[in-house]
CSV table of C-alpha atoms and ligand atoms in Angstrom, one decimal:
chain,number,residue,atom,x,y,z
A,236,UNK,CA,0.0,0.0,0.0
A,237,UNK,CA,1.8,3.7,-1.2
A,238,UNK,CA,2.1,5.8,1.8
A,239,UNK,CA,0.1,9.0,1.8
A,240,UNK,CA,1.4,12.3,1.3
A,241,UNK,CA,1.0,15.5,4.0
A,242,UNK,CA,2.6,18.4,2.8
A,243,UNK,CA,3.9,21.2,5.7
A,244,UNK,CA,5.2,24.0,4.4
A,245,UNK,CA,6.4,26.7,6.7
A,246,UNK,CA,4.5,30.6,5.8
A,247,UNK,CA,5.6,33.0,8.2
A,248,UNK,CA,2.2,35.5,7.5
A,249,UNK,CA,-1.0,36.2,5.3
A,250,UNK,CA,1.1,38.1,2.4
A,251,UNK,CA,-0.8,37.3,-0.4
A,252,UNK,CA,2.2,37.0,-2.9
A,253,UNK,CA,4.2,34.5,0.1
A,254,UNK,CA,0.9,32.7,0.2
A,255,UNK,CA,0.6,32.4,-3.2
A,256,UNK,CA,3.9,30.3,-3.8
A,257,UNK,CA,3.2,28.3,-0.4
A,258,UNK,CA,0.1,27.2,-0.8
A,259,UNK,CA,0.8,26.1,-4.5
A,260,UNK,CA,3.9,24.4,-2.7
A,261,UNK,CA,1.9,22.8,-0.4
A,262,UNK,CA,0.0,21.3,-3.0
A,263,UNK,CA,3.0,19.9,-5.2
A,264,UNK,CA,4.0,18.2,-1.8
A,265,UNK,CA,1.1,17.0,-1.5
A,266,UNK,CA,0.8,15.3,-4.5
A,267,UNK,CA,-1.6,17.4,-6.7
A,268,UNK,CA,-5.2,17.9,-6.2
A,269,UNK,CA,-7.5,14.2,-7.6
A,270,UNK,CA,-8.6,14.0,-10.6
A,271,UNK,CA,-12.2,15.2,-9.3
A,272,UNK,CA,-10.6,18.7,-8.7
A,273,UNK,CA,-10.3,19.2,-12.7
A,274,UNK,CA,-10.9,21.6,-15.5
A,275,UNK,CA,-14.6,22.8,-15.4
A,276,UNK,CA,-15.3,20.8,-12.5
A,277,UNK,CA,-18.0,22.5,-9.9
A,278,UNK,CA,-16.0,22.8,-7.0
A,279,UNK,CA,-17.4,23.8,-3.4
A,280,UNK,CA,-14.8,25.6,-1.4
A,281,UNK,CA,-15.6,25.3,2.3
A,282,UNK,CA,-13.7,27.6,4.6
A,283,UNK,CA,-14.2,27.5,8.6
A,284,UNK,CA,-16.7,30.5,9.0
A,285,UNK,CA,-18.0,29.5,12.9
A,286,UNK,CA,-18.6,32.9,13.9
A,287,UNK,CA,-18.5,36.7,12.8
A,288,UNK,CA,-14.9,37.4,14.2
A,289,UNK,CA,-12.2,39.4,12.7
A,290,UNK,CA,-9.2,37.5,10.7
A,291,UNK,CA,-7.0,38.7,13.5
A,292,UNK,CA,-8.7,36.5,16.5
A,293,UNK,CA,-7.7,33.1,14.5
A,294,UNK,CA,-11.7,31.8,15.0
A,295,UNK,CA,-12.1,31.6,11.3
A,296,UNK,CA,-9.9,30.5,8.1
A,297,UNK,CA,-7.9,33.8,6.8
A,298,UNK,CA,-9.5,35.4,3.8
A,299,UNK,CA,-6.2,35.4,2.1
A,300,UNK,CA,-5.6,31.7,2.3
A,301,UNK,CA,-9.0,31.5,0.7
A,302,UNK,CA,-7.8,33.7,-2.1
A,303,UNK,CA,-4.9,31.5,-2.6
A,304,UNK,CA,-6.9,28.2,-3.2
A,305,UNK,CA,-9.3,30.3,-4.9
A,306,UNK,CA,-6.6,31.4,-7.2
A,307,UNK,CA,-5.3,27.8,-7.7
A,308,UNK,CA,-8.3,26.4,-8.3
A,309,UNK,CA,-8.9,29.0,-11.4
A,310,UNK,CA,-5.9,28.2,-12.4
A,311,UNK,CA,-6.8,24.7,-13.3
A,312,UNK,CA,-10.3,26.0,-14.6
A,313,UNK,CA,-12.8,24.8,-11.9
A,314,UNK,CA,-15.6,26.4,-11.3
A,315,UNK,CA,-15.6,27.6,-7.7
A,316,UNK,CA,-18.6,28.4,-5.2
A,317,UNK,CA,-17.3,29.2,-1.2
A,318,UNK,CA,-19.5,28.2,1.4
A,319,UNK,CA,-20.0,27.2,5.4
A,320,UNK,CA,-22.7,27.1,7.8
A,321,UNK,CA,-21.4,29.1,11.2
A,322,UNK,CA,-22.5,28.1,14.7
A,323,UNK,CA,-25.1,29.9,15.7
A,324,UNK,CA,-27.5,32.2,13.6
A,325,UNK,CA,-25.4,35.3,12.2
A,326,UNK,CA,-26.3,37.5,9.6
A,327,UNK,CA,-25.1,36.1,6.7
A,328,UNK,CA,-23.4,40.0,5.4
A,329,UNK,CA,-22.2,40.3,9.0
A,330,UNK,CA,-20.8,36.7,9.1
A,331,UNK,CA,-19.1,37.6,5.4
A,332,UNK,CA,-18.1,41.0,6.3
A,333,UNK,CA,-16.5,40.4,9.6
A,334,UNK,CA,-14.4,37.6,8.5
A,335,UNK,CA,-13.2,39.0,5.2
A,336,UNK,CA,-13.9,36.2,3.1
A,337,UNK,CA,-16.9,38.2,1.6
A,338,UNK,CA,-15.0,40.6,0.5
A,339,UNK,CA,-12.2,38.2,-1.1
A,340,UNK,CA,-14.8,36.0,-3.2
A,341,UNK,CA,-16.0,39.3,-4.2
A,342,UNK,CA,-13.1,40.5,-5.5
A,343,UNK,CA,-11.8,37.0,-7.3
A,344,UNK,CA,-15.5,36.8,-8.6
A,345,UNK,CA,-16.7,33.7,-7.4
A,346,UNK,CA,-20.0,32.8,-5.7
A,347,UNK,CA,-20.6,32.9,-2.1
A,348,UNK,CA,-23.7,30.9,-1.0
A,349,UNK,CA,-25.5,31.2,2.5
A,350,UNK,CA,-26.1,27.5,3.5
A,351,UNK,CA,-29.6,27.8,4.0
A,352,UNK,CA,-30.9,25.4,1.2
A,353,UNK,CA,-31.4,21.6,2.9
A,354,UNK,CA,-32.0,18.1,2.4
A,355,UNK,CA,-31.4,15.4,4.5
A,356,UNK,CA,-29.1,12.2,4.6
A,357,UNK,CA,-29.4,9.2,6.5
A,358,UNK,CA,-26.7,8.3,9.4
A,359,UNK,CA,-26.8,5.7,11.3
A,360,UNK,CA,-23.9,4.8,14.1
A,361,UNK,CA,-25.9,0.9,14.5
A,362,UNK,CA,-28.1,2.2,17.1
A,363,UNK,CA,-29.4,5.3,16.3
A,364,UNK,CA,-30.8,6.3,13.3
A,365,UNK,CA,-30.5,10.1,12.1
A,366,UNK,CA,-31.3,12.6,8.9
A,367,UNK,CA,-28.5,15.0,8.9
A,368,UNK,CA,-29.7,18.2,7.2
A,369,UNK,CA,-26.7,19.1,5.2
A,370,UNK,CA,-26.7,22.0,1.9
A,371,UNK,CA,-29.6,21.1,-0.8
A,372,UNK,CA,-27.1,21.6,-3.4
A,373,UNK,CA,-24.1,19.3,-2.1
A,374,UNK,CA,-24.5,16.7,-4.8
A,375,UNK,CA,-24.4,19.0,-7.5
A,376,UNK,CA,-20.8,19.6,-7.0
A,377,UNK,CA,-18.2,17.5,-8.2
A,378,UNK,CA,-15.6,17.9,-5.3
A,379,UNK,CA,-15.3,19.7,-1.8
A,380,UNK,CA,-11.8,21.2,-1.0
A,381,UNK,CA,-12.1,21.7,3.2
A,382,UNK,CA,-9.8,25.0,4.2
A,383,UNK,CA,-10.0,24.0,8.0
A,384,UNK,CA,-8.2,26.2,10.9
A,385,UNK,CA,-5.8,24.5,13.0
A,386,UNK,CA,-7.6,25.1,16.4
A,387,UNK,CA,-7.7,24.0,20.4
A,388,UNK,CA,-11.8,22.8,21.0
A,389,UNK,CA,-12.8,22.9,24.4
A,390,UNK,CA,-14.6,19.7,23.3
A,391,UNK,CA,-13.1,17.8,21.0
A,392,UNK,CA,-9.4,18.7,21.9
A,393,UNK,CA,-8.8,19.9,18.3
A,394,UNK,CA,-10.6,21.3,15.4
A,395,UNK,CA,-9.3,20.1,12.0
A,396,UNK,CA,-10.5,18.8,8.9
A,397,UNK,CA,-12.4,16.1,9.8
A,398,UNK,CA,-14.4,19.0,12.6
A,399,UNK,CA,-14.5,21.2,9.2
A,400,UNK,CA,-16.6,18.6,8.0
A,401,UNK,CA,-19.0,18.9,10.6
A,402,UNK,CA,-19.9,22.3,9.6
A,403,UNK,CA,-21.3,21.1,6.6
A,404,UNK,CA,-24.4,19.8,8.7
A,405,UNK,CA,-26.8,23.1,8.4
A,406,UNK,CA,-27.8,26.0,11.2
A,407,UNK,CA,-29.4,24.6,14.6
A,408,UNK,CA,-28.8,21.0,14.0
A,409,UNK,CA,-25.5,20.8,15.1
A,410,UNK,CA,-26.6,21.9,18.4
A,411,UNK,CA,-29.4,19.8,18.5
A,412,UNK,CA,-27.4,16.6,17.7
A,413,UNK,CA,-25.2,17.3,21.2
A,414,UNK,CA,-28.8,16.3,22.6
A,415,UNK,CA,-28.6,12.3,20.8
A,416,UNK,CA,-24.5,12.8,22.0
A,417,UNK,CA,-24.5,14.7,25.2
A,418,UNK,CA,-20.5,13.8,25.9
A,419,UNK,CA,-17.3,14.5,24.8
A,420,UNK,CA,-16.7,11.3,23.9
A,421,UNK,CA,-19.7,10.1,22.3
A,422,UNK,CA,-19.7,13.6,20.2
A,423,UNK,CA,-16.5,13.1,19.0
A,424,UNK,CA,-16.9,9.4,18.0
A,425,UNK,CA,-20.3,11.0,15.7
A,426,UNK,CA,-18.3,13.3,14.3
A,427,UNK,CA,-15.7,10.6,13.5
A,428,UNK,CA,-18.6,8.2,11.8
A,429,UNK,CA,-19.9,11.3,10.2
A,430,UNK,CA,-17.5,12.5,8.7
A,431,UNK,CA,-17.8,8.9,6.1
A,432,UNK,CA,-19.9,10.7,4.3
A,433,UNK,CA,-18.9,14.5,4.3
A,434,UNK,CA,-15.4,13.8,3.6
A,435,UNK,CA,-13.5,16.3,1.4
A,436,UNK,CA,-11.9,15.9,-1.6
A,437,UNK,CA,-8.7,18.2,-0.8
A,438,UNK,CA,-7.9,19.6,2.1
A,439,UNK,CA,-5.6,22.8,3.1
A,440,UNK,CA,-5.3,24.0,6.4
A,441,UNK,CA,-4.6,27.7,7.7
A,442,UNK,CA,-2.6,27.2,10.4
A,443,UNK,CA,-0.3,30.2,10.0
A,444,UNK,CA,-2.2,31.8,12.8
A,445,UNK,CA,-3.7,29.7,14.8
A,446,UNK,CA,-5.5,29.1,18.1
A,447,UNK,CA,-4.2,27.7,21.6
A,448,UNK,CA,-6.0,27.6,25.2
A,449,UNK,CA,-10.0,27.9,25.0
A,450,UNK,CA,-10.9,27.7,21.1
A,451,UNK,CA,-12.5,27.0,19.2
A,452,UNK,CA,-14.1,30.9,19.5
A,453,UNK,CA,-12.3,32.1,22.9
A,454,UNK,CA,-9.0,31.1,22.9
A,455,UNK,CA,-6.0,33.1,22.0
A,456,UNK,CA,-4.1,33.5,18.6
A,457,UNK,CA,-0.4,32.5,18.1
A,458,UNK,CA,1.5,32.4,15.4
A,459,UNK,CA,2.3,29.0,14.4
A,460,UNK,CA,3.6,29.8,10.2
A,461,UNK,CA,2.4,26.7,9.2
A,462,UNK,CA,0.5,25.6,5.8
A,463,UNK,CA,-1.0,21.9,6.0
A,464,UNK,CA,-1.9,19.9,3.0
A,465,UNK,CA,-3.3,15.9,1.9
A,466,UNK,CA,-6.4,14.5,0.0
A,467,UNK,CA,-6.1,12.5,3.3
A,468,UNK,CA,-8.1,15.0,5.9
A,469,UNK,CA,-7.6,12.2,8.7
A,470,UNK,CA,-4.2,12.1,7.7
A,471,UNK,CA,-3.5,15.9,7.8
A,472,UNK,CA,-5.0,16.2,11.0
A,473,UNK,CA,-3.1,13.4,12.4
A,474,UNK,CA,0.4,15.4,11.5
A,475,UNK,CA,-1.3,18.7,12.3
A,476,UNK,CA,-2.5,18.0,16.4
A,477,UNK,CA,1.5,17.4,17.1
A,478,UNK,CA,1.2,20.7,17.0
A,479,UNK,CA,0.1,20.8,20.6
A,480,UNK,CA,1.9,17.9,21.6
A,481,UNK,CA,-1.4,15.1,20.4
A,482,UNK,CA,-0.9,11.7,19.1
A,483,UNK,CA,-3.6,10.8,16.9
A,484,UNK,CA,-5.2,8.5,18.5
A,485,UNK,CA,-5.4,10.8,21.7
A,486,UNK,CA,-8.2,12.5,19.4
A,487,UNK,CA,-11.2,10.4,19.4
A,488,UNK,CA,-12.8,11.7,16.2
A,489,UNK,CA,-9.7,11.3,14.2
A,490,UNK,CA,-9.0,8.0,15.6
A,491,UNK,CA,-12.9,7.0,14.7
A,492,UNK,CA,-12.4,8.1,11.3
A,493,UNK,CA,-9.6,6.2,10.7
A,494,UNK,CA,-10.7,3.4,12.5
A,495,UNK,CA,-13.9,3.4,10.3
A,496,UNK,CA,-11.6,3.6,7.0
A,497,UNK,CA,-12.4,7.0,5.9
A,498,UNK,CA,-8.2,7.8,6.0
A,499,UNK,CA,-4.8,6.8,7.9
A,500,UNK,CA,-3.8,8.0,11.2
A,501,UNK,CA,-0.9,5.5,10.9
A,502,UNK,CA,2.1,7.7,11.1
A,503,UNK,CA,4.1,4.4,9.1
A,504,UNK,CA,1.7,4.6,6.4
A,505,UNK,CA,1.9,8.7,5.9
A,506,UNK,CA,4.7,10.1,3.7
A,507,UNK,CA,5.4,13.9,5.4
A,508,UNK,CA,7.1,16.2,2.9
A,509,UNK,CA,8.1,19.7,3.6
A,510,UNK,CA,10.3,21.3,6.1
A,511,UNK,CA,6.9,23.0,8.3
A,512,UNK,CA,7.7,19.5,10.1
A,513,UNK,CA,10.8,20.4,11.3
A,514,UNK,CA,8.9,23.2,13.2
A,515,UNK,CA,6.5,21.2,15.1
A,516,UNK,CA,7.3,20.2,18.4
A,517,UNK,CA,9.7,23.4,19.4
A,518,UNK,CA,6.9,24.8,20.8
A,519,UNK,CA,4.3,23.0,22.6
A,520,UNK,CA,1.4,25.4,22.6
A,521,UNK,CA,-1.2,25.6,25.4
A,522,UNK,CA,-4.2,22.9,24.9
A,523,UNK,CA,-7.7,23.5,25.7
A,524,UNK,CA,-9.6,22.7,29.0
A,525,UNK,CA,-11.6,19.3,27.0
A,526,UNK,CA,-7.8,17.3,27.8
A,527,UNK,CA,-9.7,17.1,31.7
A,528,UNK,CA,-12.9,16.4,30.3
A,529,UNK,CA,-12.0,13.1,28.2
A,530,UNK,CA,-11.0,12.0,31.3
A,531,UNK,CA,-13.9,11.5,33.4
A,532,UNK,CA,-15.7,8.6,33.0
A,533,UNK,CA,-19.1,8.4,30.8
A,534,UNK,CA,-21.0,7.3,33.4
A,535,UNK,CA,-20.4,10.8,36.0
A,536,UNK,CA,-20.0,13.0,33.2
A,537,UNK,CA,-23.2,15.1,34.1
A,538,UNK,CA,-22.1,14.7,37.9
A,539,UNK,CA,-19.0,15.5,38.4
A,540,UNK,CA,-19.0,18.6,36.1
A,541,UNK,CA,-22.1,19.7,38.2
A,542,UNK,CA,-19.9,19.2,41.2
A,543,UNK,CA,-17.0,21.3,40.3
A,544,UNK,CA,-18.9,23.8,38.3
A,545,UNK,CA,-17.7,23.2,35.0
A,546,UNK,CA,-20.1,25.6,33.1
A,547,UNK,CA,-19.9,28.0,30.5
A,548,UNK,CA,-19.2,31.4,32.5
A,549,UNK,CA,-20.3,34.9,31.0
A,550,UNK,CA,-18.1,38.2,31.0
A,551,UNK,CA,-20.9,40.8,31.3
A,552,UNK,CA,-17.6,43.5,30.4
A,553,UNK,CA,-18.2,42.1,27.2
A,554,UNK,CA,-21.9,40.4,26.3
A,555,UNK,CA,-24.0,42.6,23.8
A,556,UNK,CA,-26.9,41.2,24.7
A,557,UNK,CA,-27.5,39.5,21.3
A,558,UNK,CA,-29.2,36.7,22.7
A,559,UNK,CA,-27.1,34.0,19.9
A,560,UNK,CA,-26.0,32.0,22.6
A,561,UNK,CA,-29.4,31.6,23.9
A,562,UNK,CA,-30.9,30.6,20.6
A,563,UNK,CA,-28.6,27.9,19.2
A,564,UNK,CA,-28.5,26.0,23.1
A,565,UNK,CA,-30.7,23.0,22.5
A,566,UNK,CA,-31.1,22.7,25.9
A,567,UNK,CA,-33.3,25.9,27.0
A,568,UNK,CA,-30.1,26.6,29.7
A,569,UNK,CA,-29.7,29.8,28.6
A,570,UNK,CA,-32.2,32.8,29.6
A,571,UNK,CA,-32.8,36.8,29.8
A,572,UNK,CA,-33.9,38.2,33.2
A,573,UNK,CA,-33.9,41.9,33.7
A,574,UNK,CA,-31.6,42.7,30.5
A,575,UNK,CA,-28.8,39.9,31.3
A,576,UNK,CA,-28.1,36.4,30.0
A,577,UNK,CA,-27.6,33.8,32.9
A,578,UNK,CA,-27.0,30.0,32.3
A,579,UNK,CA,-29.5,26.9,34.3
A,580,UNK,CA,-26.5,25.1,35.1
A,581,UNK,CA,-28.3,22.0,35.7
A,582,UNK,CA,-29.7,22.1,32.2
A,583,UNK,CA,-26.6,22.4,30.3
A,584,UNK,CA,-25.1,19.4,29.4
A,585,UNK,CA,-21.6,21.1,28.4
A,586,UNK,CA,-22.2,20.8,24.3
A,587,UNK,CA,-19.9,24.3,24.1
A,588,UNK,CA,-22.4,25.7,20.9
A,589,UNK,CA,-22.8,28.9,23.0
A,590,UNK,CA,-18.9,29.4,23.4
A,591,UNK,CA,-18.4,28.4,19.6
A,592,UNK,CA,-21.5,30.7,18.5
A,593,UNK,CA,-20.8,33.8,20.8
A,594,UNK,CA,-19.7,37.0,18.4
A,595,UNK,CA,-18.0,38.7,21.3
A,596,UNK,CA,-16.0,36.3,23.0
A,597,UNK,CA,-17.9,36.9,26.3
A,598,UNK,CA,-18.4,33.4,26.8
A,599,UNK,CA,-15.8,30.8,28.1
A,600,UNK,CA,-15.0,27.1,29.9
A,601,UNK,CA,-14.3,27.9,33.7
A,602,UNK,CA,-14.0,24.9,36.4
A,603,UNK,CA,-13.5,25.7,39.9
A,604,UNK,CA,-10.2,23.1,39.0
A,605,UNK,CA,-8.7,25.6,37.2
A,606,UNK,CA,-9.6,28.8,38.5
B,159,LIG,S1,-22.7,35.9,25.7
B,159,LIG,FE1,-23.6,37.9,25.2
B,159,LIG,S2,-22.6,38.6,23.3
B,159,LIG,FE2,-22.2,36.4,23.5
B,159,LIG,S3,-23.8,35.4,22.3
B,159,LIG,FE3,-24.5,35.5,24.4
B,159,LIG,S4,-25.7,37.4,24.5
B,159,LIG,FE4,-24.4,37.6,22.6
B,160,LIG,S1,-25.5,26.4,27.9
B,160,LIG,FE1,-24.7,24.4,28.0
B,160,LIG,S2,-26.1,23.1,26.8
B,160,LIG,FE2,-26.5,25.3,26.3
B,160,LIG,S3,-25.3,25.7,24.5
B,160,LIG,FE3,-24.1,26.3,26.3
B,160,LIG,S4,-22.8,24.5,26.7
B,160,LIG,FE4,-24.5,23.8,25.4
């Protein structure tokens, strides 16, 4: 069996011109994009948009490495449509505006579609049987190329490309299916299983900036000058969570997807090309708070995060008052009384869509064991 390629090419900031050449060398290394990625093939370029948040705060793919596989992609003649659905209901203008990449597809004159449009697909994980409301238009295009940010996720430990899939799945319903998998665990290994049938054709990640501590919305930037690249998006993310010191199969969803055959988290069987490796590992950047949370058992989950207050925790200094938090928790824990937010602890079951969804970063992860 041939080893597959991950390219990692080291790109010290968003210059378009540097990002240009190292994006195109990412994909040499990484062996080309399939033959699906071709001349006047309908490509859907899907970008991580979870929130309305400035490039600057790391929460979403940078609008310049979406120009650059915009630009490589026109190069080869596809026809290119960018698209995500963000956690949480945002404006769509606000959610395009804020992070740039309105602007961008604007300017390279390609289509930017609001993920509003469904139909459903059938998942089933041998118990439970699901429709997953995913885009209306999906199978009218002939490939997906996934531009993931390289991220912390108070959940999920890390958000990749397999995670990038997930946004795929349309508006509330990724809240609501924390409700059928109401654990870390049991979330991540439906993300894994999920991703069989979302998986992307290509995959670049933006990791030149990108997130440590509390992400996947409230954690802080650093600068990691790094450019991933595969077909192989369990693969990629298997190189890309050494980042912050992760062996693949200390990520559940990764390790489910590869389990499940939908890529290789076998470091033997991958083929890493590019000297971005040689810069993982100097640093080992802070991970987020979900390391603790993978560790209690199944069983007390609900308990023992009751008991030592692990809740989502407001910062009034910096709520609006735009009431998105309250709207995408499935769970009704979230309510107004005289003009403020306030969280039923007992109601949450710790699903992190208000941290993801929040514009403002007023919401964050707090444990009496930490603070
Ligand atoms: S915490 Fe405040 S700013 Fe953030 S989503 Fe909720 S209401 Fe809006
Ligand atoms: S309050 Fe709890 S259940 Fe509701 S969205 Fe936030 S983390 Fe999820």
């Amino acid at each position: 069996m041939n080893k597959i390629p991950v390219a990692c090419t080291k790109c010290a900031s968003y210059d378009p011109e540097l990002l240009s050449l190292k994006v195109r060398e990412a994909i040499v290394l990484a062996g080309g994009f399939p033959k699906s990625i071709r001349k006047g093939a309908r490509v859907l370029l899907k970008p991580n948009i979870l929130s309305a948040r400035e490039p600057e705060n790391a929460v979403t793919t940078h609008p310049e490495v979406v120009r650059a596989v915009i630009r490589e992609l026109k190069h080869i003649g596809a026809h290119i449509t960018v698209g995500d659905s963000p956690a949480g209901l945002h404006p769509w203008d606000k959610l395009w505006n804020t992070t740039g990449i309105g602007k961008v597809c604007e300017e390279e004159g390609v289509q930017l579609i609001p993920f509003e449009n469904q139909k459903t697909i059938d998942f089933s994980d041998g118990k439970i049987n699901i429709k997953i409301p995913v885009l209306k238009e999906l199978d009218s295009f002939d490939a997906i190329v996934s531009i993931p940010k390289l991220k912390t996720h108070s959940l999920t430990k890390i958000t990749g490309s397999v995670k990038n899939s997930y946004g795929l799945v349309i508006g509330y319903a990724k809240s609501h299916f924390h409700s059928i998998y109401p654990s870390p665990k049991k979330m991540s290994s439906f993300i894994g299983r999920l991703y069989g049938l979302l998986k992307p054709d290509f995959v670049i990640m933006d990791a030149v900036l990108s997130m440590e501590g509390d992400g996947p919305n409230s954690g802080m930037p650093f600068r990691t000058g790094l450019l991933f690249a595969s077909c192989d998006g369990v693969a990629l993310d298997s190189c890309a969570c050494a980042v912050y010191g992760y062996k693949a199969d200390e990520i559940l969803h990764i390790k489910k997807a590869s389990e499940l055959g939908f890529g290789l988290s076998d470091m033997s069987m991958i083929d890493k090309k590019g000297e971005g490796f040689e810069e993982i590992g100097k640093v080992q950047y802070k991970r987020s708070k979900a390391d603790f949370l993978f560790k209690i058992p199944e069983k007390l989950f609900f308990i023992v995060t009751m008991a030592i207050k692990t809740r989502p925790k407001f910062d009034y200094d910096k709520c609006v008052k735009c009431g998105i938090c309250a709207r995408i928790c499935s769970q009704r824990a979230i309510y107004k009384r005289r003009e403020i937010y306030k969280l039923t602890s007992s109601k949450c079951i710790l699903c992190m869509c208000c941290i993801e969804s929040c514009p403002h970063k007023a919401l964050a992860l707090r444990t009496r064991l930490f603070f």
